[in-house]
GROMACS .gro file of C-alpha atoms in nm:
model
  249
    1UNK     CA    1  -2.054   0.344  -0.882
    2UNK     CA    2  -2.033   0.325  -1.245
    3UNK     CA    3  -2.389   0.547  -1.302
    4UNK     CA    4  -2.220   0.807  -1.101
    5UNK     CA    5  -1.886   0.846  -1.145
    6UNK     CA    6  -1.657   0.890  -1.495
    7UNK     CA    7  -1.375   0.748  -1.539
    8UNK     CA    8  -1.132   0.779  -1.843
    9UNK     CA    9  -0.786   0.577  -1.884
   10UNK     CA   10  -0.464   0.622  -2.062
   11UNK     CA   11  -0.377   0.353  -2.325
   12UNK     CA   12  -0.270   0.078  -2.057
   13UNK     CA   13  -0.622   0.093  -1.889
   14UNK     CA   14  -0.869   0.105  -2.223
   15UNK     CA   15  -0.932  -0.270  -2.162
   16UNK     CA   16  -1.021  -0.254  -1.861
   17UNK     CA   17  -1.259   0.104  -1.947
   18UNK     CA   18  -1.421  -0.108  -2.191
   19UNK     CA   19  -1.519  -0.357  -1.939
   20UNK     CA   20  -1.633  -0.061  -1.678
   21UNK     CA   21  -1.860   0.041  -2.032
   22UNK     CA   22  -1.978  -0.352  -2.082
   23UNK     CA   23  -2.117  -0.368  -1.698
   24UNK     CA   24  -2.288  -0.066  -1.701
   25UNK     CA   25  -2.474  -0.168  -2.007
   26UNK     CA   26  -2.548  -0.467  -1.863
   27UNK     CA   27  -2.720  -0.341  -1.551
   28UNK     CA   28  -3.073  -0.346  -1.651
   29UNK     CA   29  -3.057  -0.685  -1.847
   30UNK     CA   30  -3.210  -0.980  -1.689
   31UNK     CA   31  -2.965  -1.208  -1.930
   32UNK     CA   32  -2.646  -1.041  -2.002
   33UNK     CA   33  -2.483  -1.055  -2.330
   34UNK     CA   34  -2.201  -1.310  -2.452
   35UNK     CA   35  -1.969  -1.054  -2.523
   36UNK     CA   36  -1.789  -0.918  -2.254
   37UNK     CA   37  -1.427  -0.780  -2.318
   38UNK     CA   38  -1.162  -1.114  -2.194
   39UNK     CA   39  -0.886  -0.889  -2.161
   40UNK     CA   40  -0.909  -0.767  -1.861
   41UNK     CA   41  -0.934  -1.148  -1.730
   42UNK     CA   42  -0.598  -1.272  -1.599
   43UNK     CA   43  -0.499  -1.628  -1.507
   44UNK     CA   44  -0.598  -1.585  -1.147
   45UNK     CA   45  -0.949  -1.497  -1.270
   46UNK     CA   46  -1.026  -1.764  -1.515
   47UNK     CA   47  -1.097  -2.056  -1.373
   48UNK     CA   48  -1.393  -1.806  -1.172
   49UNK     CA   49  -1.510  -1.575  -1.474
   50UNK     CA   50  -1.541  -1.804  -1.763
   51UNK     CA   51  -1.796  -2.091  -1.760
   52UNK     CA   52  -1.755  -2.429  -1.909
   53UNK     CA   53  -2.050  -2.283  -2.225
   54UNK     CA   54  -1.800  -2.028  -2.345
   55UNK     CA   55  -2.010  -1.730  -2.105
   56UNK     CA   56  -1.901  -1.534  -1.838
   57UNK     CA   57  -1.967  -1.550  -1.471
   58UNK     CA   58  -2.103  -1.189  -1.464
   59UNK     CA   59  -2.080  -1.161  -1.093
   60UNK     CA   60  -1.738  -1.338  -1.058
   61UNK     CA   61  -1.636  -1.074  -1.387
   62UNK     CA   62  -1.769  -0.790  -1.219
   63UNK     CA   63  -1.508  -0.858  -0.940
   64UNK     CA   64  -1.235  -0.957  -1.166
   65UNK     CA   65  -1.308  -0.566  -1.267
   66UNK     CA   66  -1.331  -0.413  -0.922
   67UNK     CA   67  -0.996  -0.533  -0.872
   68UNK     CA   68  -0.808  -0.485  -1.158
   69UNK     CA   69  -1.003  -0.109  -1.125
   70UNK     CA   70  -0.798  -0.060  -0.811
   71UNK     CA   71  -0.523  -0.139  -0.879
   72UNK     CA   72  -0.532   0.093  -1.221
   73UNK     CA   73  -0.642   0.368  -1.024
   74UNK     CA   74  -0.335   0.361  -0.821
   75UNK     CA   75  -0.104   0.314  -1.082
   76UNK     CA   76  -0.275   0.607  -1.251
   77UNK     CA   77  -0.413   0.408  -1.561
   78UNK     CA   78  -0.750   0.462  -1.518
   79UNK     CA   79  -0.813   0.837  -1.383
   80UNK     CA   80  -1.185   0.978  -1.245
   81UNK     CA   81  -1.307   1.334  -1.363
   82UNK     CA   82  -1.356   1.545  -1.196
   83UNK     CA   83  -1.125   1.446  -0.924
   84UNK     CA   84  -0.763   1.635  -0.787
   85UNK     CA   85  -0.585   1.329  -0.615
   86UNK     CA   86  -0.695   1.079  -0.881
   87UNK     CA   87  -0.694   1.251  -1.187
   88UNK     CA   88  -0.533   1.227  -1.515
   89UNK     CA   89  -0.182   1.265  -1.453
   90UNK     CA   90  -0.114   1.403  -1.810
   91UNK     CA   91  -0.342   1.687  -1.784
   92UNK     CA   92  -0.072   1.905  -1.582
   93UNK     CA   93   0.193   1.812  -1.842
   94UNK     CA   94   0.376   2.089  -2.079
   95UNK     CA   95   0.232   2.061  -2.405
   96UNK     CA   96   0.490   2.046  -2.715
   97UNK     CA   97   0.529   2.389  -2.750
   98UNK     CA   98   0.536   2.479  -2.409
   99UNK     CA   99   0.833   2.234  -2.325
  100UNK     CA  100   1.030   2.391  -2.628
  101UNK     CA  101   0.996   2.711  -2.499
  102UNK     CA  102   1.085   2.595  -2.133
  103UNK     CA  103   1.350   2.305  -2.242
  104UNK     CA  104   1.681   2.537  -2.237
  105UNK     CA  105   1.583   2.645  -1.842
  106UNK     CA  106   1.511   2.298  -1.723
  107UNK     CA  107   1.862   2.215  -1.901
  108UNK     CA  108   2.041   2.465  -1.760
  109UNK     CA  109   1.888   2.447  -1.412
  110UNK     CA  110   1.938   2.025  -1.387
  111UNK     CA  111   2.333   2.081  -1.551
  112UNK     CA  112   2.189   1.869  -1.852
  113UNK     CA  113   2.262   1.914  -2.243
  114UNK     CA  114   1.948   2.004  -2.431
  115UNK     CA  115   1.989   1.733  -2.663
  116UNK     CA  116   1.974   1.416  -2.471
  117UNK     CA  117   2.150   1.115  -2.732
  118UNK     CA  118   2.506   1.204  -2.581
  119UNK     CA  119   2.398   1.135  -2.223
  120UNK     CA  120   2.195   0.819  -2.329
  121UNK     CA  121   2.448   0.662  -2.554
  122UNK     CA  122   2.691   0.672  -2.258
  123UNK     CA  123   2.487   0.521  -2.032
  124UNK     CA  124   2.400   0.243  -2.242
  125UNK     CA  125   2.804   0.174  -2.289
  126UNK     CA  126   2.859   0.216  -1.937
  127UNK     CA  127   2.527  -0.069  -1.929
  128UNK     CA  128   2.676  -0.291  -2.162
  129UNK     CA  129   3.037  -0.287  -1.980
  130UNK     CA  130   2.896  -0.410  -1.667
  131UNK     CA  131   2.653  -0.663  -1.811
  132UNK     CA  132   2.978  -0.786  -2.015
  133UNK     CA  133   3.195  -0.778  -1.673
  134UNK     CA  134   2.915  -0.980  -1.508
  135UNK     CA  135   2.910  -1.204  -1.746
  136UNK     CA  136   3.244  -1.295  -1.764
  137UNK     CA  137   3.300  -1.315  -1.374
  138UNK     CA  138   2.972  -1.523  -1.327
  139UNK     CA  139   3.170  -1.878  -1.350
  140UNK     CA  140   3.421  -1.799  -1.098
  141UNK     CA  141   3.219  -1.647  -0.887
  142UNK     CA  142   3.106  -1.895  -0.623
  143UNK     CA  143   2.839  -1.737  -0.428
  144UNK     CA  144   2.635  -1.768  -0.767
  145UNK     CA  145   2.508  -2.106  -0.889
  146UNK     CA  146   2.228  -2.223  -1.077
  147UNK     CA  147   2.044  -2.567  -0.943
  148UNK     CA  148   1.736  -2.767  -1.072
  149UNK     CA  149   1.491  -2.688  -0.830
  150UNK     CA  150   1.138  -2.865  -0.955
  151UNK     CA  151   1.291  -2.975  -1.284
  152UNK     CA  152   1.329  -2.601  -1.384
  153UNK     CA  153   1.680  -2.420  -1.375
  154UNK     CA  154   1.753  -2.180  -1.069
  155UNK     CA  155   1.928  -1.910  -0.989
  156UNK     CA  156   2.069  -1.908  -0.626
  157UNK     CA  157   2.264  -1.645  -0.441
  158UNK     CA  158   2.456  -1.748  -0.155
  159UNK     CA  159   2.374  -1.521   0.180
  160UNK     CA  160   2.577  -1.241   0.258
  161UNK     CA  161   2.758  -1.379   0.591
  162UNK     CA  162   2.571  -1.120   0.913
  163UNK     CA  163   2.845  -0.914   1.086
  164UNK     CA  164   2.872  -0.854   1.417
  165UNK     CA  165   2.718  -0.563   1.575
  166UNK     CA  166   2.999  -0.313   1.702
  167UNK     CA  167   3.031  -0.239   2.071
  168UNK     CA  168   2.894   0.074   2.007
  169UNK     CA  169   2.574  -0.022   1.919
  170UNK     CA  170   2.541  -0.252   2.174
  171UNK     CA  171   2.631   0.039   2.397
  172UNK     CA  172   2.372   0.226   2.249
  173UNK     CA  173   2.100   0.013   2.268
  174UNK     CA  174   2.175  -0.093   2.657
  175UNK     CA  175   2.183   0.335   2.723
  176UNK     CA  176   1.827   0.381   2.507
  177UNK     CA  177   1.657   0.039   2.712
  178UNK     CA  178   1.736   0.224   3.038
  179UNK     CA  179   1.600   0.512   2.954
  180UNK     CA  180   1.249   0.405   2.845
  181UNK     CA  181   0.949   0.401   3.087
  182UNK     CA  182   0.882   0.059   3.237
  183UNK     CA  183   0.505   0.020   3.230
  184UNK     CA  184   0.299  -0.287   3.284
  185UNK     CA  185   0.031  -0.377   3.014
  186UNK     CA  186  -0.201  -0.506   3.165
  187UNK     CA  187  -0.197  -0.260   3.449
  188UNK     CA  188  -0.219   0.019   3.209
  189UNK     CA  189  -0.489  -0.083   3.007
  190UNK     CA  190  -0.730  -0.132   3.272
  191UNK     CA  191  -0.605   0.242   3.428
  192UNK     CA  192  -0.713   0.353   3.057
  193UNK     CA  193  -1.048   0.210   3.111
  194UNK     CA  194  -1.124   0.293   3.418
  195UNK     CA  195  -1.010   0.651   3.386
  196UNK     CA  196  -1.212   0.663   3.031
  197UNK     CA  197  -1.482   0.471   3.161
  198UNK     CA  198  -1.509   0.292   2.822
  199UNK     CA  199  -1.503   0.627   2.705
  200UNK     CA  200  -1.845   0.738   2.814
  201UNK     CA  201  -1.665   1.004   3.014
  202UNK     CA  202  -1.540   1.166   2.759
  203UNK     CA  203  -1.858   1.118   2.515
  204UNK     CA  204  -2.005   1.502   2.624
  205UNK     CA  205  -1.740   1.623   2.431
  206UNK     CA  206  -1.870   1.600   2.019
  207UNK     CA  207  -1.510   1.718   1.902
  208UNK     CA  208  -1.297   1.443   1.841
  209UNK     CA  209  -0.974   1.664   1.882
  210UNK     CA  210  -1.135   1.776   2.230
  211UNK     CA  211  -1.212   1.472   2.336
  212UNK     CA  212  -0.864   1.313   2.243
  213UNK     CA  213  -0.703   1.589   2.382
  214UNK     CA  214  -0.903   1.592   2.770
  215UNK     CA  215  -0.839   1.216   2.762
  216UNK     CA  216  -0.446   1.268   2.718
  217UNK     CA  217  -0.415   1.535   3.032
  218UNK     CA  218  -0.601   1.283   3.261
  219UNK     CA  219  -0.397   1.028   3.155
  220UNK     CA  220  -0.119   1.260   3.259
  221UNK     CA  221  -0.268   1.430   3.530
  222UNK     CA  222  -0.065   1.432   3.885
  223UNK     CA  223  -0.275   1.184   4.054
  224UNK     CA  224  -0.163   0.902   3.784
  225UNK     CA  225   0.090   0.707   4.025
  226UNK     CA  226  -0.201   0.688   4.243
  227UNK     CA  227  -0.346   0.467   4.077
  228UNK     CA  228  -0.251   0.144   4.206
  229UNK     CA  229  -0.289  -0.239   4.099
  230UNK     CA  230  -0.507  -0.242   4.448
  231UNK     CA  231  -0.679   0.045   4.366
  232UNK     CA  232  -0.745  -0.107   4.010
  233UNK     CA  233  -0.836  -0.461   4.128
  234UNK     CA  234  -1.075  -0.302   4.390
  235UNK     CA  235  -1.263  -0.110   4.191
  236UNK     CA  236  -1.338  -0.436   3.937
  237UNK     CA  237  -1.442  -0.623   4.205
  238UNK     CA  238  -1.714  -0.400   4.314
  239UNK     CA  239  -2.036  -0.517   4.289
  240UNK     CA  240  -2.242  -0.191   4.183
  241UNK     CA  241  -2.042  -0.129   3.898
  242UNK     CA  242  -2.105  -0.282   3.585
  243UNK     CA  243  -1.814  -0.147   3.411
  244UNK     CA  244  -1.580  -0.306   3.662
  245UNK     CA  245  -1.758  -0.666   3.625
  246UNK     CA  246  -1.699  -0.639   3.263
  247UNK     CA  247  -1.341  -0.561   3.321
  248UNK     CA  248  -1.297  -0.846   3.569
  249UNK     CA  249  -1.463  -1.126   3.303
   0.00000   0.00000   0.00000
């Protein structure tokens, strides 16, 4: 993976790129080298990566990097090239003069001021009055407490109380149970293989579409209600048919 594909990060993945560079360097070494990058080695990975000499565990570190590498190429930290779903997310970005030019339309459009200090020094009163009124409330409030839970200090919520469910849902759900087929499991999965023949029926057709879509009519061809639990049970009983002895056990 790392001989044939590129990747490139943003600043939060660089540790972990530089530990993507140290394996690959290390792949043709019979004894790697003591200096593999540590920062890409969490808590959770210590006790497995680093060895009681000071080295590292390559193959335990090579995991450590797989995983963290996952993760970061989710969050969009590390990026591949070329690639459309995972590349860099800053490469379809305005560039400074771009945005200048555009800024006074996005404004306009999103009813925002060009200049955005008035909107953020509001917001950060408005944040401050509610921390404050928080705050002040917390000691009469008594659905908030703090215990010692495990000699360390604890913040516990008490449950919202449930409410009862209104007669109209209750209505609601009775009316949507009656309406839904009644169908017994069992019954209906051995119709599905008998009808499929554990799909071998169905295995002329190469298209998967095709073949999805010819199982679905017979399952919902006229003749299903014909197909009885004595029908069923007969035909896994009989003797010259493999299928139906592997059904039965």
């Amino acid at each position: 993976m790392l001989t044939h594909i590129s990747f490139e990060a943003g600043p939060a993945g660089r540790p972990l790129l530089a530990a993507c560079d140290w394996l690959r360097a290390q792949q043709d070494r019979k004894k790697p080298d003591n200096n593999a990058p540590r920062e890409v080695i969490d808590k959770a990975w210590q006790p497995y990566v680093a060895q009681k000499d000071g080295r590292v565990d390559i193959r335990a570190f090579t995991f450590c990097v797989l995983s963290h590498l996952q993760t970061a190429i989710h969050r969009r930290d590390v990026f591949t090239r070329p690639s459309w779903r995972y590349a860099d997310p800053r490469a379809n970005l305005l560039s400074d003069a771009e945005w200048e030019a555009t800024r006074p339309i996005v404004c306009r459009t999103l009813g925002l001021p060009p200049d955005p200090q008035p909107i953020l020094d509001s917001l950060a009163v408005e944040l401050d009055k509610t921390y404050r009124e928080v705050a002040r409330r917390l000691p009469d409030n008594p659905d908030v407490r703090f215990e010692k839970v495990k000699g360390k200090e604890e913040l516990i919520l008490t449950p919202l109380d449930a409410l009862d469910e209104p007669p109209s849902l209750i209505q609601l759900r009775k009316v949507v149970a009656e309406r839904l087929p009644r169908v017994e499991l069992a019954e209906l999965v051995l119709e599905v293989a008998v009808r499929t023949g554990f799909t071998e029926a169905f295995m002329h057709l190469t298209d998967r579409s095709a073949r999805t879509a010819d199982f679905a009519s017979s399952l919902c061809a006229d003749d299903a209600s014909d197909m009885k639990s004595s029908r069923l049970t007969s035909l896994t009983k009989s003797s010259d048919q493999p299928d139906g002895q592997n059904l039965k056990t």
